[in-house]
Coordinates of C-alpha atoms in Angstrom, one line a residue:
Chain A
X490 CA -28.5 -38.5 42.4
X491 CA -30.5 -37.0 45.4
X492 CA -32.8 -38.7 47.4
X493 CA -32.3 -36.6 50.6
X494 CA -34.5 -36.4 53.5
X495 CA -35.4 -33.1 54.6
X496 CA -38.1 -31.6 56.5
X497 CA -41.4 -31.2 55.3
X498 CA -40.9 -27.5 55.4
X499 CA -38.6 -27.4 52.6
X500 CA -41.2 -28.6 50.3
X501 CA -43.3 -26.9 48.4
X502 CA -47.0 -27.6 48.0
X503 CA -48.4 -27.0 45.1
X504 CA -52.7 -26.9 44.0
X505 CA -54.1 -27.3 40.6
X506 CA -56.4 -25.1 38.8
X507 CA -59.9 -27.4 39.0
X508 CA -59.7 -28.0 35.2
X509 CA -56.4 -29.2 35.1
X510 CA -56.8 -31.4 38.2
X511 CA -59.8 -33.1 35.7
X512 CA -58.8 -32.8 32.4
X513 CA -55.4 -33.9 32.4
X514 CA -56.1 -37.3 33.7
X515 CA -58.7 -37.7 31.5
X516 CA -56.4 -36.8 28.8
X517 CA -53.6 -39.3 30.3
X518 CA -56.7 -41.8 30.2
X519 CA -58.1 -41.0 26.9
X520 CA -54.5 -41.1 25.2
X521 CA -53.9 -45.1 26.9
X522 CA -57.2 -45.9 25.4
X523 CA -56.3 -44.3 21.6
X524 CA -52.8 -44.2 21.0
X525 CA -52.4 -48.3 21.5
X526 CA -54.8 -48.7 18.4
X527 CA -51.6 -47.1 16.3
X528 CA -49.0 -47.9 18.6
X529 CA -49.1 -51.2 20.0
X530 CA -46.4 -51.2 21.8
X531 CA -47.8 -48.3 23.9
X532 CA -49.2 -50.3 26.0
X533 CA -46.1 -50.8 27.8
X534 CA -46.5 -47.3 29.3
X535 CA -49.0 -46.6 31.7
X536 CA -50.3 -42.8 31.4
X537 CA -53.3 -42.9 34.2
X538 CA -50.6 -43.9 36.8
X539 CA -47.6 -41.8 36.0
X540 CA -50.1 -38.8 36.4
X541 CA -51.6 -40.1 39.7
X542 CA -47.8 -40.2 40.9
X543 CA -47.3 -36.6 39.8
X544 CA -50.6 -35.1 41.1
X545 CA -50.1 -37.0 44.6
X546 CA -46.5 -36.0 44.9
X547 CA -47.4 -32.6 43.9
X548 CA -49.7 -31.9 46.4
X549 CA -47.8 -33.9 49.1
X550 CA -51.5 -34.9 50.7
X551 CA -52.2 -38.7 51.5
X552 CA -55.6 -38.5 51.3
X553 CA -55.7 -36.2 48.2
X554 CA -53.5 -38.8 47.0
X555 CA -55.2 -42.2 47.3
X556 CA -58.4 -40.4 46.2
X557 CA -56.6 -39.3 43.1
X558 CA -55.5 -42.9 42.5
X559 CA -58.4 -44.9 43.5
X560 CA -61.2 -42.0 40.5
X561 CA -58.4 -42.5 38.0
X562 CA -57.9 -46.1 39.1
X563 CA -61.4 -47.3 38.7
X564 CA -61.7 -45.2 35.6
X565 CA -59.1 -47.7 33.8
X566 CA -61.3 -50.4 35.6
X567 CA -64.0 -49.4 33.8
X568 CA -63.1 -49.1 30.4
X569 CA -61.3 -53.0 31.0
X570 CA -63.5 -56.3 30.7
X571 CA -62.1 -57.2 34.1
X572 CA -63.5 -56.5 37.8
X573 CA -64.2 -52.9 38.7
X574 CA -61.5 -52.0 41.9
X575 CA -58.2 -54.4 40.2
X576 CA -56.7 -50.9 39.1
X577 CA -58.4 -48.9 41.6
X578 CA -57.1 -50.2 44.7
X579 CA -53.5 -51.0 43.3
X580 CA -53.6 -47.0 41.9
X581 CA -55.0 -46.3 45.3
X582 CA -52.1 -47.6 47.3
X583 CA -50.0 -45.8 44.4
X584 CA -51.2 -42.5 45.3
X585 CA -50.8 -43.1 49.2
X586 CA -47.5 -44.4 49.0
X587 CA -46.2 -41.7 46.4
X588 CA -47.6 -38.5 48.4
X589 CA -46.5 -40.0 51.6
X590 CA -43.2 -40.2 49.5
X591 CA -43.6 -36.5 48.1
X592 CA -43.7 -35.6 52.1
X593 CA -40.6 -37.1 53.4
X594 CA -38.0 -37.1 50.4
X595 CA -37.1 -34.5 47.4
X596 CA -39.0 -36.0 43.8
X597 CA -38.6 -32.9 41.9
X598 CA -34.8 -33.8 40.0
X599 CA -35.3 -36.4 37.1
X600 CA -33.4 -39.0 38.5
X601 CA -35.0 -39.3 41.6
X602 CA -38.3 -39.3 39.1
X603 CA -37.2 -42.2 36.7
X604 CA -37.0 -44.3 40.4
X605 CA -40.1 -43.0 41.8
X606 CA -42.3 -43.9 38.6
X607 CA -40.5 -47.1 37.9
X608 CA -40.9 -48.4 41.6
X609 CA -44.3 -47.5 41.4
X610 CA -45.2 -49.3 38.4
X611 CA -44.0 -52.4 40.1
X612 CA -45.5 -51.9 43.0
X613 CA -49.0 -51.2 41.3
X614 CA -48.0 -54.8 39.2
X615 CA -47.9 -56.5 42.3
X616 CA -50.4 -55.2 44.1
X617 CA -52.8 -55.9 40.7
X618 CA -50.8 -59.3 40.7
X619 CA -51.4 -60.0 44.3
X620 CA -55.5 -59.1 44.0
X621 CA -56.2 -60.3 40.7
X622 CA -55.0 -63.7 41.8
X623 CA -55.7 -63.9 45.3
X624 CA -59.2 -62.2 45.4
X625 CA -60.9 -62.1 41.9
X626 CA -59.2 -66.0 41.1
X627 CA -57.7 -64.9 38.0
X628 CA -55.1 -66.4 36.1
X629 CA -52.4 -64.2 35.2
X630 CA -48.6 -65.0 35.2
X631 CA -46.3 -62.6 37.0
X632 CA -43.2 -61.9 33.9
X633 CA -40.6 -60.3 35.3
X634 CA -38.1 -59.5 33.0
X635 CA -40.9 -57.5 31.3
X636 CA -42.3 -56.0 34.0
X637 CA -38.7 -54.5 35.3
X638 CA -38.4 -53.1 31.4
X639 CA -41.8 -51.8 31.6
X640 CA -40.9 -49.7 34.7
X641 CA -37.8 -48.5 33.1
X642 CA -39.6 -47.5 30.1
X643 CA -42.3 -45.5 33.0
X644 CA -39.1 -43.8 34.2
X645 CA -38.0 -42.5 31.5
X646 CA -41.7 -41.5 30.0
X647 CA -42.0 -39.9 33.6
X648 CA -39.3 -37.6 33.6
X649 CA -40.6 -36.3 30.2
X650 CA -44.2 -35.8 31.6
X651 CA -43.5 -34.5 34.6
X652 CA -41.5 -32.2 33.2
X653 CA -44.5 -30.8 30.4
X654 CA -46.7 -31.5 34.1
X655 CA -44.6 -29.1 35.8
X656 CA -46.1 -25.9 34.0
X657 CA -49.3 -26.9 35.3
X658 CA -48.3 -26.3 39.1
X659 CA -49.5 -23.6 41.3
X660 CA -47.7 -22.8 44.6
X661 CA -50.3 -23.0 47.0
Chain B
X827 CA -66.9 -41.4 80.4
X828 CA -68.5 -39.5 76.9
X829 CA -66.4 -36.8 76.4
X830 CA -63.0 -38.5 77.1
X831 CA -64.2 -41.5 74.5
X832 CA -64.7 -38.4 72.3
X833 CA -61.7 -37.1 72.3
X834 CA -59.8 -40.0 72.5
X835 CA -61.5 -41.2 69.6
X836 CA -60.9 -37.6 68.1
X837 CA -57.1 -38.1 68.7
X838 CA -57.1 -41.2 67.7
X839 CA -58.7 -40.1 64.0
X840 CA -56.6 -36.8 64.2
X841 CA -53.4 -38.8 64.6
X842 CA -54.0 -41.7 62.0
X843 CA -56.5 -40.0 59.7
X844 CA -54.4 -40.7 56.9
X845 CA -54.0 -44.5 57.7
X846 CA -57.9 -44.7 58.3
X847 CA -59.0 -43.4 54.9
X848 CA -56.8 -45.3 53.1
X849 CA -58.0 -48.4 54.7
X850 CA -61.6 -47.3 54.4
X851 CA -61.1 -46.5 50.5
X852 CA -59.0 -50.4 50.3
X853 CA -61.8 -51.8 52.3
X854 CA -64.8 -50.3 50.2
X855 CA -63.1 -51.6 46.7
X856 CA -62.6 -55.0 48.5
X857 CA -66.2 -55.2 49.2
X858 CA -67.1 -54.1 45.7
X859 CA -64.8 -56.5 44.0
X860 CA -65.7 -59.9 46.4
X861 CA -69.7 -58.5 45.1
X862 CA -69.0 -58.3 41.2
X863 CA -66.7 -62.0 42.2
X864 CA -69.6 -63.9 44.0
X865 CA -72.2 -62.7 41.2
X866 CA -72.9 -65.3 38.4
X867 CA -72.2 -64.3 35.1
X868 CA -74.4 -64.1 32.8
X869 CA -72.5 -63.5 28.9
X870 CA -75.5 -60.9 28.6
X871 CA -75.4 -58.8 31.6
X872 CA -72.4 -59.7 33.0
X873 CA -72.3 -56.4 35.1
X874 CA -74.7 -55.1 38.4
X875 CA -76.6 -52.0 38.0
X876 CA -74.4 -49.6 39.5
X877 CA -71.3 -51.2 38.1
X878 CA -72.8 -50.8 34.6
X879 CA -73.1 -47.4 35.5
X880 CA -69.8 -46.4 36.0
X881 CA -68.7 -48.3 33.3
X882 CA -71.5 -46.1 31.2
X883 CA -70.3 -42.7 32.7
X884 CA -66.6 -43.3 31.7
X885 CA -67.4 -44.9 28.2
X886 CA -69.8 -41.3 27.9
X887 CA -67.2 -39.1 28.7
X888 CA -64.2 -41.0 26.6
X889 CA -65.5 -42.1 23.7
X890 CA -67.0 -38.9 22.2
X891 CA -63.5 -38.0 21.5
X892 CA -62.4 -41.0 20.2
X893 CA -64.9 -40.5 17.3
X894 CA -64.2 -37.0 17.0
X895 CA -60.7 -38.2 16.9
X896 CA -60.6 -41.3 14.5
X897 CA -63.3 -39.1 12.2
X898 CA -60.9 -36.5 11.9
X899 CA -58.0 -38.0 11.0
X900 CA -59.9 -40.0 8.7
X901 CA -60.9 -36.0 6.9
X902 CA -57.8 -35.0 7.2
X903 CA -56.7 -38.5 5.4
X904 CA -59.3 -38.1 2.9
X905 CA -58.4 -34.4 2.1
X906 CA -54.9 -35.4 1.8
X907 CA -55.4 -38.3 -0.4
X908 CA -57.9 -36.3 -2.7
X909 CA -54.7 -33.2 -2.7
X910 CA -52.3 -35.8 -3.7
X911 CA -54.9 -37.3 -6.3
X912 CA -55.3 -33.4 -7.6
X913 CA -51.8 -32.7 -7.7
X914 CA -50.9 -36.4 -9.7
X915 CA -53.6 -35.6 -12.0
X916 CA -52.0 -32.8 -12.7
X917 CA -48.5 -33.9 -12.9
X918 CA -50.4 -36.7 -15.4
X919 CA -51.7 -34.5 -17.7
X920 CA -48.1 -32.3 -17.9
X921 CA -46.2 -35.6 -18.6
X922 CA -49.5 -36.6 -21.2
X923 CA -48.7 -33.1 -22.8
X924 CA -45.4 -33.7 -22.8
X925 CA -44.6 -37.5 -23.3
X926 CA -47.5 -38.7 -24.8
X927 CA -48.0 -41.5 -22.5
X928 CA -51.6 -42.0 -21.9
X929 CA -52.0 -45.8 -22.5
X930 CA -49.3 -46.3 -19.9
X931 CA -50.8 -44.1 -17.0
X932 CA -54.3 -45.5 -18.4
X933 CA -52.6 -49.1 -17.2
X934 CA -51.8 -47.6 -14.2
X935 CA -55.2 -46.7 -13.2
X936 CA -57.2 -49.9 -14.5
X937 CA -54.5 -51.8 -12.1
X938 CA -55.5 -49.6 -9.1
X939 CA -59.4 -50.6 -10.0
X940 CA -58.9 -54.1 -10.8
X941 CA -56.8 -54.2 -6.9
X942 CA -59.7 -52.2 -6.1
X943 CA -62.6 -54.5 -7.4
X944 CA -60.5 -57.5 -6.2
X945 CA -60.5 -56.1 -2.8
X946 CA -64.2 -55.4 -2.7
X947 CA -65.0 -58.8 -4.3
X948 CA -62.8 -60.5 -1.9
X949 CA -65.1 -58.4 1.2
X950 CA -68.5 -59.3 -1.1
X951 CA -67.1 -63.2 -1.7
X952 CA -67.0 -63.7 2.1
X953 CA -70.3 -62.4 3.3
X954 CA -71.9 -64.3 0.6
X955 CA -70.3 -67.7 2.0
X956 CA -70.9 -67.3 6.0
X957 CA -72.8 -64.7 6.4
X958 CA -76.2 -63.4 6.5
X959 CA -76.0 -60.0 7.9
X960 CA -73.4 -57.4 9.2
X961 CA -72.3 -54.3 10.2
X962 CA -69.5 -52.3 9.2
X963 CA -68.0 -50.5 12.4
X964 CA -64.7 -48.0 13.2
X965 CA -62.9 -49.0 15.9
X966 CA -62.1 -46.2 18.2
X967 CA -60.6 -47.2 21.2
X968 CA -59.1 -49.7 23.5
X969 CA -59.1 -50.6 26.9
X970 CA -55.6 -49.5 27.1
X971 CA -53.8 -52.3 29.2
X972 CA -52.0 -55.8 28.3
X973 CA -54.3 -56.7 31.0
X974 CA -57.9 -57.1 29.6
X975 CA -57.4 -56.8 26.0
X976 CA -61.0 -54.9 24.3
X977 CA -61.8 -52.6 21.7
X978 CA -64.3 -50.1 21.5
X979 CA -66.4 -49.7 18.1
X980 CA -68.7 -46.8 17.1
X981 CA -71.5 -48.5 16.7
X982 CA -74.0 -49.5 19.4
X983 CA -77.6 -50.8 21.2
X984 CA -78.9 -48.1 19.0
X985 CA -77.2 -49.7 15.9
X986 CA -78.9 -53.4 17.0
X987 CA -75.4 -54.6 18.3
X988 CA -76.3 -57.0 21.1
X989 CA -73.4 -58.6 23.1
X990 CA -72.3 -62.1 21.9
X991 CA -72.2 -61.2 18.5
X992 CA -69.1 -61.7 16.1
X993 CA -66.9 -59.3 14.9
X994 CA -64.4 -60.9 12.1
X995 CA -62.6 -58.8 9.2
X996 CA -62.7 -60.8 6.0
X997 CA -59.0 -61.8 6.7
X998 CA -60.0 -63.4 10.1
X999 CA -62.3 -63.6 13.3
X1000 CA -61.6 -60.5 15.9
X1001 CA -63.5 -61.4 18.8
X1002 CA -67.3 -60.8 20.3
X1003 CA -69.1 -58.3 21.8
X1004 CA -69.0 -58.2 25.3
X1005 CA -71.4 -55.0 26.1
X1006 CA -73.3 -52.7 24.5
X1007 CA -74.0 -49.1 25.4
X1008 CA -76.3 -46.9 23.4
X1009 CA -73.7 -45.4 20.8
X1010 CA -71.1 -47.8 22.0
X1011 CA -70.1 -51.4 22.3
X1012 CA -67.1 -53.0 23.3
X1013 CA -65.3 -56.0 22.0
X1014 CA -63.9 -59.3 23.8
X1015 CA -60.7 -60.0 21.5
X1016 CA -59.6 -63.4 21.2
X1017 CA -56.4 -62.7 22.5
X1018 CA -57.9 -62.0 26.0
X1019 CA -57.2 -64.5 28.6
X1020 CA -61.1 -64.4 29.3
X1021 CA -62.5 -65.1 25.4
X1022 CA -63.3 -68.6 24.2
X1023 CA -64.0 -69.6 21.0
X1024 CA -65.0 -73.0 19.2
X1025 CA -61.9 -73.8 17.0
X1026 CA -60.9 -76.6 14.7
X1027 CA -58.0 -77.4 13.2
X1028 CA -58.6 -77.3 9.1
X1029 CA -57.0 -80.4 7.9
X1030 CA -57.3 -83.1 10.7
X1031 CA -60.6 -81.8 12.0
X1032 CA -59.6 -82.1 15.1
X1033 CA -61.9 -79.6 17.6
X1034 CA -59.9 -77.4 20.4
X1035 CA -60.8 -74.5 22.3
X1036 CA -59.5 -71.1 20.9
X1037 CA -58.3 -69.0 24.4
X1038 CA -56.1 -65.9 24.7
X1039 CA -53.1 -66.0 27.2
X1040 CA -51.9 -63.6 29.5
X1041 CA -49.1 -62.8 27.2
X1042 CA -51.6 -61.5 24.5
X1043 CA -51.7 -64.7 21.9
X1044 CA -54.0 -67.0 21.0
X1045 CA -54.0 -70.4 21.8
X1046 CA -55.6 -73.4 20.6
X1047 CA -56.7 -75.7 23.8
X1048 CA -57.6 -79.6 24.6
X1049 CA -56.1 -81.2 21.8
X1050 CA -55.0 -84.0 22.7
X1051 CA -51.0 -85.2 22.4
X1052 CA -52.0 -88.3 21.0
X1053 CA -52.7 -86.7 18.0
X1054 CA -50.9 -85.5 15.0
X1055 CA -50.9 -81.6 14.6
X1056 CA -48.2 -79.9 12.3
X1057 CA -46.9 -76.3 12.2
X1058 CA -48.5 -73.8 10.0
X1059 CA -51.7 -75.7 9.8
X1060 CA -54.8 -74.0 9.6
X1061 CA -57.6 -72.8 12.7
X1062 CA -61.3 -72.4 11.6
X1063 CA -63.9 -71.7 13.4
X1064 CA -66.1 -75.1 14.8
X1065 CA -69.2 -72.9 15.0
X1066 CA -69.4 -75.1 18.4
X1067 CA -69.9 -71.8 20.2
X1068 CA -73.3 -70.7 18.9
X1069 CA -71.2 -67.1 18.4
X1070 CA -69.1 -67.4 15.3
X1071 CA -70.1 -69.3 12.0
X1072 CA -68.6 -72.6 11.3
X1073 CA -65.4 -72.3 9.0
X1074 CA -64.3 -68.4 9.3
X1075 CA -60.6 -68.0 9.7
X1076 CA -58.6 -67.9 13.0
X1077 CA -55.1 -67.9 12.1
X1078 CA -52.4 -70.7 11.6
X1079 CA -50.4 -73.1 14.2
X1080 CA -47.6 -71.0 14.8
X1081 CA -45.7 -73.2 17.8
X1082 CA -46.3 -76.6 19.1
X1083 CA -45.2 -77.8 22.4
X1084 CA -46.4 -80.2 24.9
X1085 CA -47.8 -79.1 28.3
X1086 CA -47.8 -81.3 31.3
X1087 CA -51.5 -82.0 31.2
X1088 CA -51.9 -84.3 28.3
X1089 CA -52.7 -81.7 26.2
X1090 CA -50.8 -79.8 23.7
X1091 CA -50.0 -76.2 23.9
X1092 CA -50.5 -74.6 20.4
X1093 CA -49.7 -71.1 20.0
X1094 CA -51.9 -69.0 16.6
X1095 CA -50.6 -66.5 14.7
X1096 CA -54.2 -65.1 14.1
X1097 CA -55.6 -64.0 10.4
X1098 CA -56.6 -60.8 11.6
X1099 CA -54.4 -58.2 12.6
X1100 CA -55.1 -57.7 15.7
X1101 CA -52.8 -55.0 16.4
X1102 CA -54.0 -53.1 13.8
X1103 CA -57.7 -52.9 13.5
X1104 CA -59.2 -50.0 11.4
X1105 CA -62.6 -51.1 10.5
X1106 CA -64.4 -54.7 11.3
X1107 CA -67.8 -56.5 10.6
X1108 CA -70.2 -57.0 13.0
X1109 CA -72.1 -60.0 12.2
X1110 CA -75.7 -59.2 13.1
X1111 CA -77.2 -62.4 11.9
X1112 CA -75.7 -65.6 11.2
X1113 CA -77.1 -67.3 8.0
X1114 CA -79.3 -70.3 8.8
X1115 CA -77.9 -72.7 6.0
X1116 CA -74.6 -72.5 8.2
X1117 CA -76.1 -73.4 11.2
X1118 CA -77.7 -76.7 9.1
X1119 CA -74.4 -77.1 7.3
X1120 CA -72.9 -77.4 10.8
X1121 CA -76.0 -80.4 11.7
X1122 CA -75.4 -81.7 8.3
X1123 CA -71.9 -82.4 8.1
X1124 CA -71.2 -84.2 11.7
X1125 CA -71.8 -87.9 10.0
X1126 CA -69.7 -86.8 6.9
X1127 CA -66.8 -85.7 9.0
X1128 CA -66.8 -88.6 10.7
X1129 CA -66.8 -90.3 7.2
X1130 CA -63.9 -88.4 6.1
X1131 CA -62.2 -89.3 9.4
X1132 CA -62.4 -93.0 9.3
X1133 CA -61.7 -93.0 5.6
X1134 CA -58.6 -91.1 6.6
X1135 CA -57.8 -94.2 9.6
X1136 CA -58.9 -96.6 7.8
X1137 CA -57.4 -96.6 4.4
X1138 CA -59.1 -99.9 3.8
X1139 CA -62.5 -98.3 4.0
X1140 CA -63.9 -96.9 1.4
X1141 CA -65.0 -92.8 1.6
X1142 CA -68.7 -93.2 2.0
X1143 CA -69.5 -96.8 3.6
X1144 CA -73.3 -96.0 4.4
X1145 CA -73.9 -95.5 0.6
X1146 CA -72.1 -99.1 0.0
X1147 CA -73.8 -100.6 1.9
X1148 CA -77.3 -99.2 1.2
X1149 CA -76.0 -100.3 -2.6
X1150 CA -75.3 -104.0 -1.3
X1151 CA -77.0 -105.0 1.5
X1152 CA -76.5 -108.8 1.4
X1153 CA -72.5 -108.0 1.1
X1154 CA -70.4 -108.6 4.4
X1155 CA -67.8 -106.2 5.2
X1156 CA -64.5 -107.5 6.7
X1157 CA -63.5 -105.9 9.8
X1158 CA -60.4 -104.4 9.5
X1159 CA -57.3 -106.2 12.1
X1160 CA -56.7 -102.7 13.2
X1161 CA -60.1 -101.6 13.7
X1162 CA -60.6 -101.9 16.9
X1163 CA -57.2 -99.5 17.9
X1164 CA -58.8 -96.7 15.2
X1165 CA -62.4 -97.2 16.4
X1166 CA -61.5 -96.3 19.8
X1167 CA -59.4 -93.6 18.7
X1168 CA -62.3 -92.0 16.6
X1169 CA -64.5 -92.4 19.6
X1170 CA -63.0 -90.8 21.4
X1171 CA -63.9 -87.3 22.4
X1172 CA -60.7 -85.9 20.8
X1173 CA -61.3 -82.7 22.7
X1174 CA -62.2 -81.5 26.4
X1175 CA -66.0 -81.6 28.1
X1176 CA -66.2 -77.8 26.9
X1177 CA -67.6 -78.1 23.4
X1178 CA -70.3 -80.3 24.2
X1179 CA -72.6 -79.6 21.1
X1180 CA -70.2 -81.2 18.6
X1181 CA -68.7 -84.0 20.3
X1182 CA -71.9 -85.9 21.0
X1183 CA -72.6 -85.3 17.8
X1184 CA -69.8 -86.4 16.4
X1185 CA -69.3 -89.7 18.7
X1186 CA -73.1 -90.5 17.8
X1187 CA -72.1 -90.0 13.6
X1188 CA -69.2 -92.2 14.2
X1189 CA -71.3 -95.0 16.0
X1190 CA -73.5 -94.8 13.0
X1191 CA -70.8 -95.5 11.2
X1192 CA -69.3 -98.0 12.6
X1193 CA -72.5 -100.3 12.7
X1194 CA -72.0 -101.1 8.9
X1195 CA -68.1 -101.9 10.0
X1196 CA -68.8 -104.5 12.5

């Protein structure tokens, strides 16, 4: 498995026709709201971030990134019952910390993937964890042993998607 | 001096532009969540103005295909179903050629309309008993996350869906409406950590407060461990709420086990399906007789509950004694034990329409006792 550190010049960057950059996460979103009325366990899987990971790691931009994260992030917010921002700012950090990622280390092979979007869905847990509790007071028990399956299950989903995502690149 | 804070500040930017953006987009969603923390809810506008709007724009944009989604599939369904129909009728009338076996396919068919007709009865049956008005609605969507657990129905403000309002399937209550946009509303399920609802346990009328847990079941809250409660008995609705009618169907004690704050932790499989949901009820208006049923019935509970204590009491003790006045009624050795036990509120501070009502019934009643 690679996970090498190169320099950034060894990377590609890669841009997204406009439509693509808009329609796909609204597709990711639009499936996480449907498909869970069919399939319940789908719910396990979490669409909206595994495409914020791709589209920041893709274009390798931190700002690009979190902005991703935090539109897509507050989408989710919005279709919830809960606070707008719980989803935003833990997708938010997501999309920093995974372009910052894309800069520094190579995420294009499927193993370094499955890590990537499995770390990252525990990171967006605790970070949700962490402000749902400490800021917005609500309760909501932190299970383990289904969250690390969860991010497994992301992993796997991830290399899959990113791999149907992949066609959609540009070289910029 | 100016131009060196400039470019210092420039550099400063330039070097840690990244770091600053992400704090400034943390720090603006901080702000916006400790606003929409601080503001009292209200159950009907439980969102600001511009936080309404967003959730407006996204619910605009998403759920258009959700109904051009679910109305699809339920075409192609239907012209699949009406192909297969075709294509058995045809197959029927070969083998009818052939075999001669018209009374048995004509069984066939008059089972499929009597289970039909049963079904429909059964639908008819229960908004005749509890109900005065609904609406059917199609769910199309969720919110997509074990987090906040909604559904979104097609129908909306424009419909005369208003939030707080019921949404039950015959087999079971689903949850209430939570907010209304103009095509759109979305639904508060039971099974969200959030939801409350009124609930009383069937047999021992014992009144608890049905919650959702962050593991996605329903629970049945504040019942006290002092009292009997057995597997598989049955959840109604205490109508305790002012949301859902007295006596519709939440699902049955599925696990008992005793939590460290006096109160038992009972764990509902619900009636409803709540992992499938194809089509619900909206219940537009509650009938008023179950409103007055509710009024009406707190002194014969309490009847029925001291006749259950008190197996030395007769049912109905205000009717005896109306009957015989001059006759003195022996106070039971254990009464005083059950009398307390009765008057007490048997659940929590949080359904406070039906345990005054009750404690003031069973006072009533226990005037002739004494």
């Amino acid at each position: 498995m690679a996970l090498s550190i190169t320099s950034r010049e060894q990377f590609e960057v890669y841009r997204f026709n406009p439509v693509v950059a808009i329609a796909v996460p609204l597709l990711a979103i639009f499936i996480q709201a449907y498909l869970p009325l069919k399939v319940s366990f789908f719910n396990i899987f979490d669409l909206p971030l595994l495409v914020t990971i791709f589209f920041a790691v893709a274009r390798r931009n931190p700002i690009a990134g979190l902005l991703t994260g935090m539109i897509i992030g507050l989408v989710q917010d919005s279709l919830t019952h809960s606070f707008l921002g719980l989803f935003g700012i833990s997708k938010t950090v997501v999309g920093f910390a995974a372009s910052s990622l894309g800069v520094k280390i190579d995420v294009e092979n499927p193993g370094s993937r499955l890590l990537m979007a499995a770390g990252f869905y525990l990171v967006q847990k605790i970070v949700y964890f962490v402000v749902a509790r400490g800021m917005a007071g609500m309760e909501m028990p932190l299970d383990l042993p289904h969250s690390f399956g969860a991010a497994l299950a992301n992993g796997f989903l991830a290399i899959v998607l990113f791999a149907l995502l992949d066609k959609t690149k540009q070289r910029s | 001096m100016p131009p060196e804070y400039g470019s210092s500040a420039e550099g400063f930017f330039g070097r840690h532009r990244n770091s600053v953006v992400l704090a400034g987009a943390l720090f603006a969603q901080i702000v916006g969540l400790a606003a929409q923390v601080k503001r009292p809810v209200d159950p009907r506008h439980p969102d600001s103005g511009s936080v309404r709007l967003i959730r407006m724009w996204t619910v605009a944009v998403l759920t258009p295909f959700e109904r051009a989604i679910v109305s699809t599939g339920h075409g192609v369904r239907g012209f699949w179903s009406g192909y297969v129909d075709l294509h058995a009728v045809h197959e029927e009338n070969k083998r009818l050629r052939q075999e001669n076996q018209e009374l048995k396919l004509q069984q066939a068919l008059w089972n499929e309309d009597a289970s039909q007709a049963h079904r429909l009865q059964t639908l008819i049956d229960f908004k005749q008993h509890f109900i005065h008005q609904t609406l059917p609605a199609q769910v199309i969507g969720s919110s997509g996350t074990d987090l906040s657990r909604v559904l979104y129905l097609d129908r909306g403000a424009r419909d005369g869906v208003k939030p707080d309002m019921a949404v039950v399937t015959p087999d079971g209550i689903v949850g209430k409406i939570s907010r209304t946009f103009a095509t759109t509303s979305q639904v508060l399920m039971i099974s969200d950590p959030t939801s409350g609802v009124g609930g009383l346990l069937e047999s021992s009328r014992l009144h608890g407060i049905v919650r959702g847990t962050a593991s996605g079941d329903v629970a049945l809250r504040y019942i006290m461990q002092e009292e009997t409660v057995q597997k598989g008995e049955r959840v109604v609705t205490s109508g305790g709420d002012r949301i859902f009618p007295k006596g519709l169907q939440v699902g049955m004690i599925k696990e008992i086990s005793r939590g460290g704050d006096g109160f038992y932790n009972l764990t509902i499989a619900p009636a409803a399906n709540l992992n499938r949901l194809e089509e619900v009820l909206i219940v537009t208006e509650i009938s008023n007789d179950s409103l007055l049923a509710e009024s009406n019935e707190a002194p014969q509970r309490a009847a029925e509950l001291l006749a259950k204590r008190l197996p030395t009491v007769k049912k109905n003790p205000a009717n005896e004694i109306k009957d015989e006045p001059e006759k003195p009624v022996k106070k039971s050795t254990s009464t005083p034990a059950v009398d307390e036990k009765v008057t007490k509120p048997t659940t929590s501070a949080a359904v406070p329409k039906t345990a005054p009502a009750q404690a003031k019934a069973d006072a009533k009643q226990e005037q002739p006792v004494r």
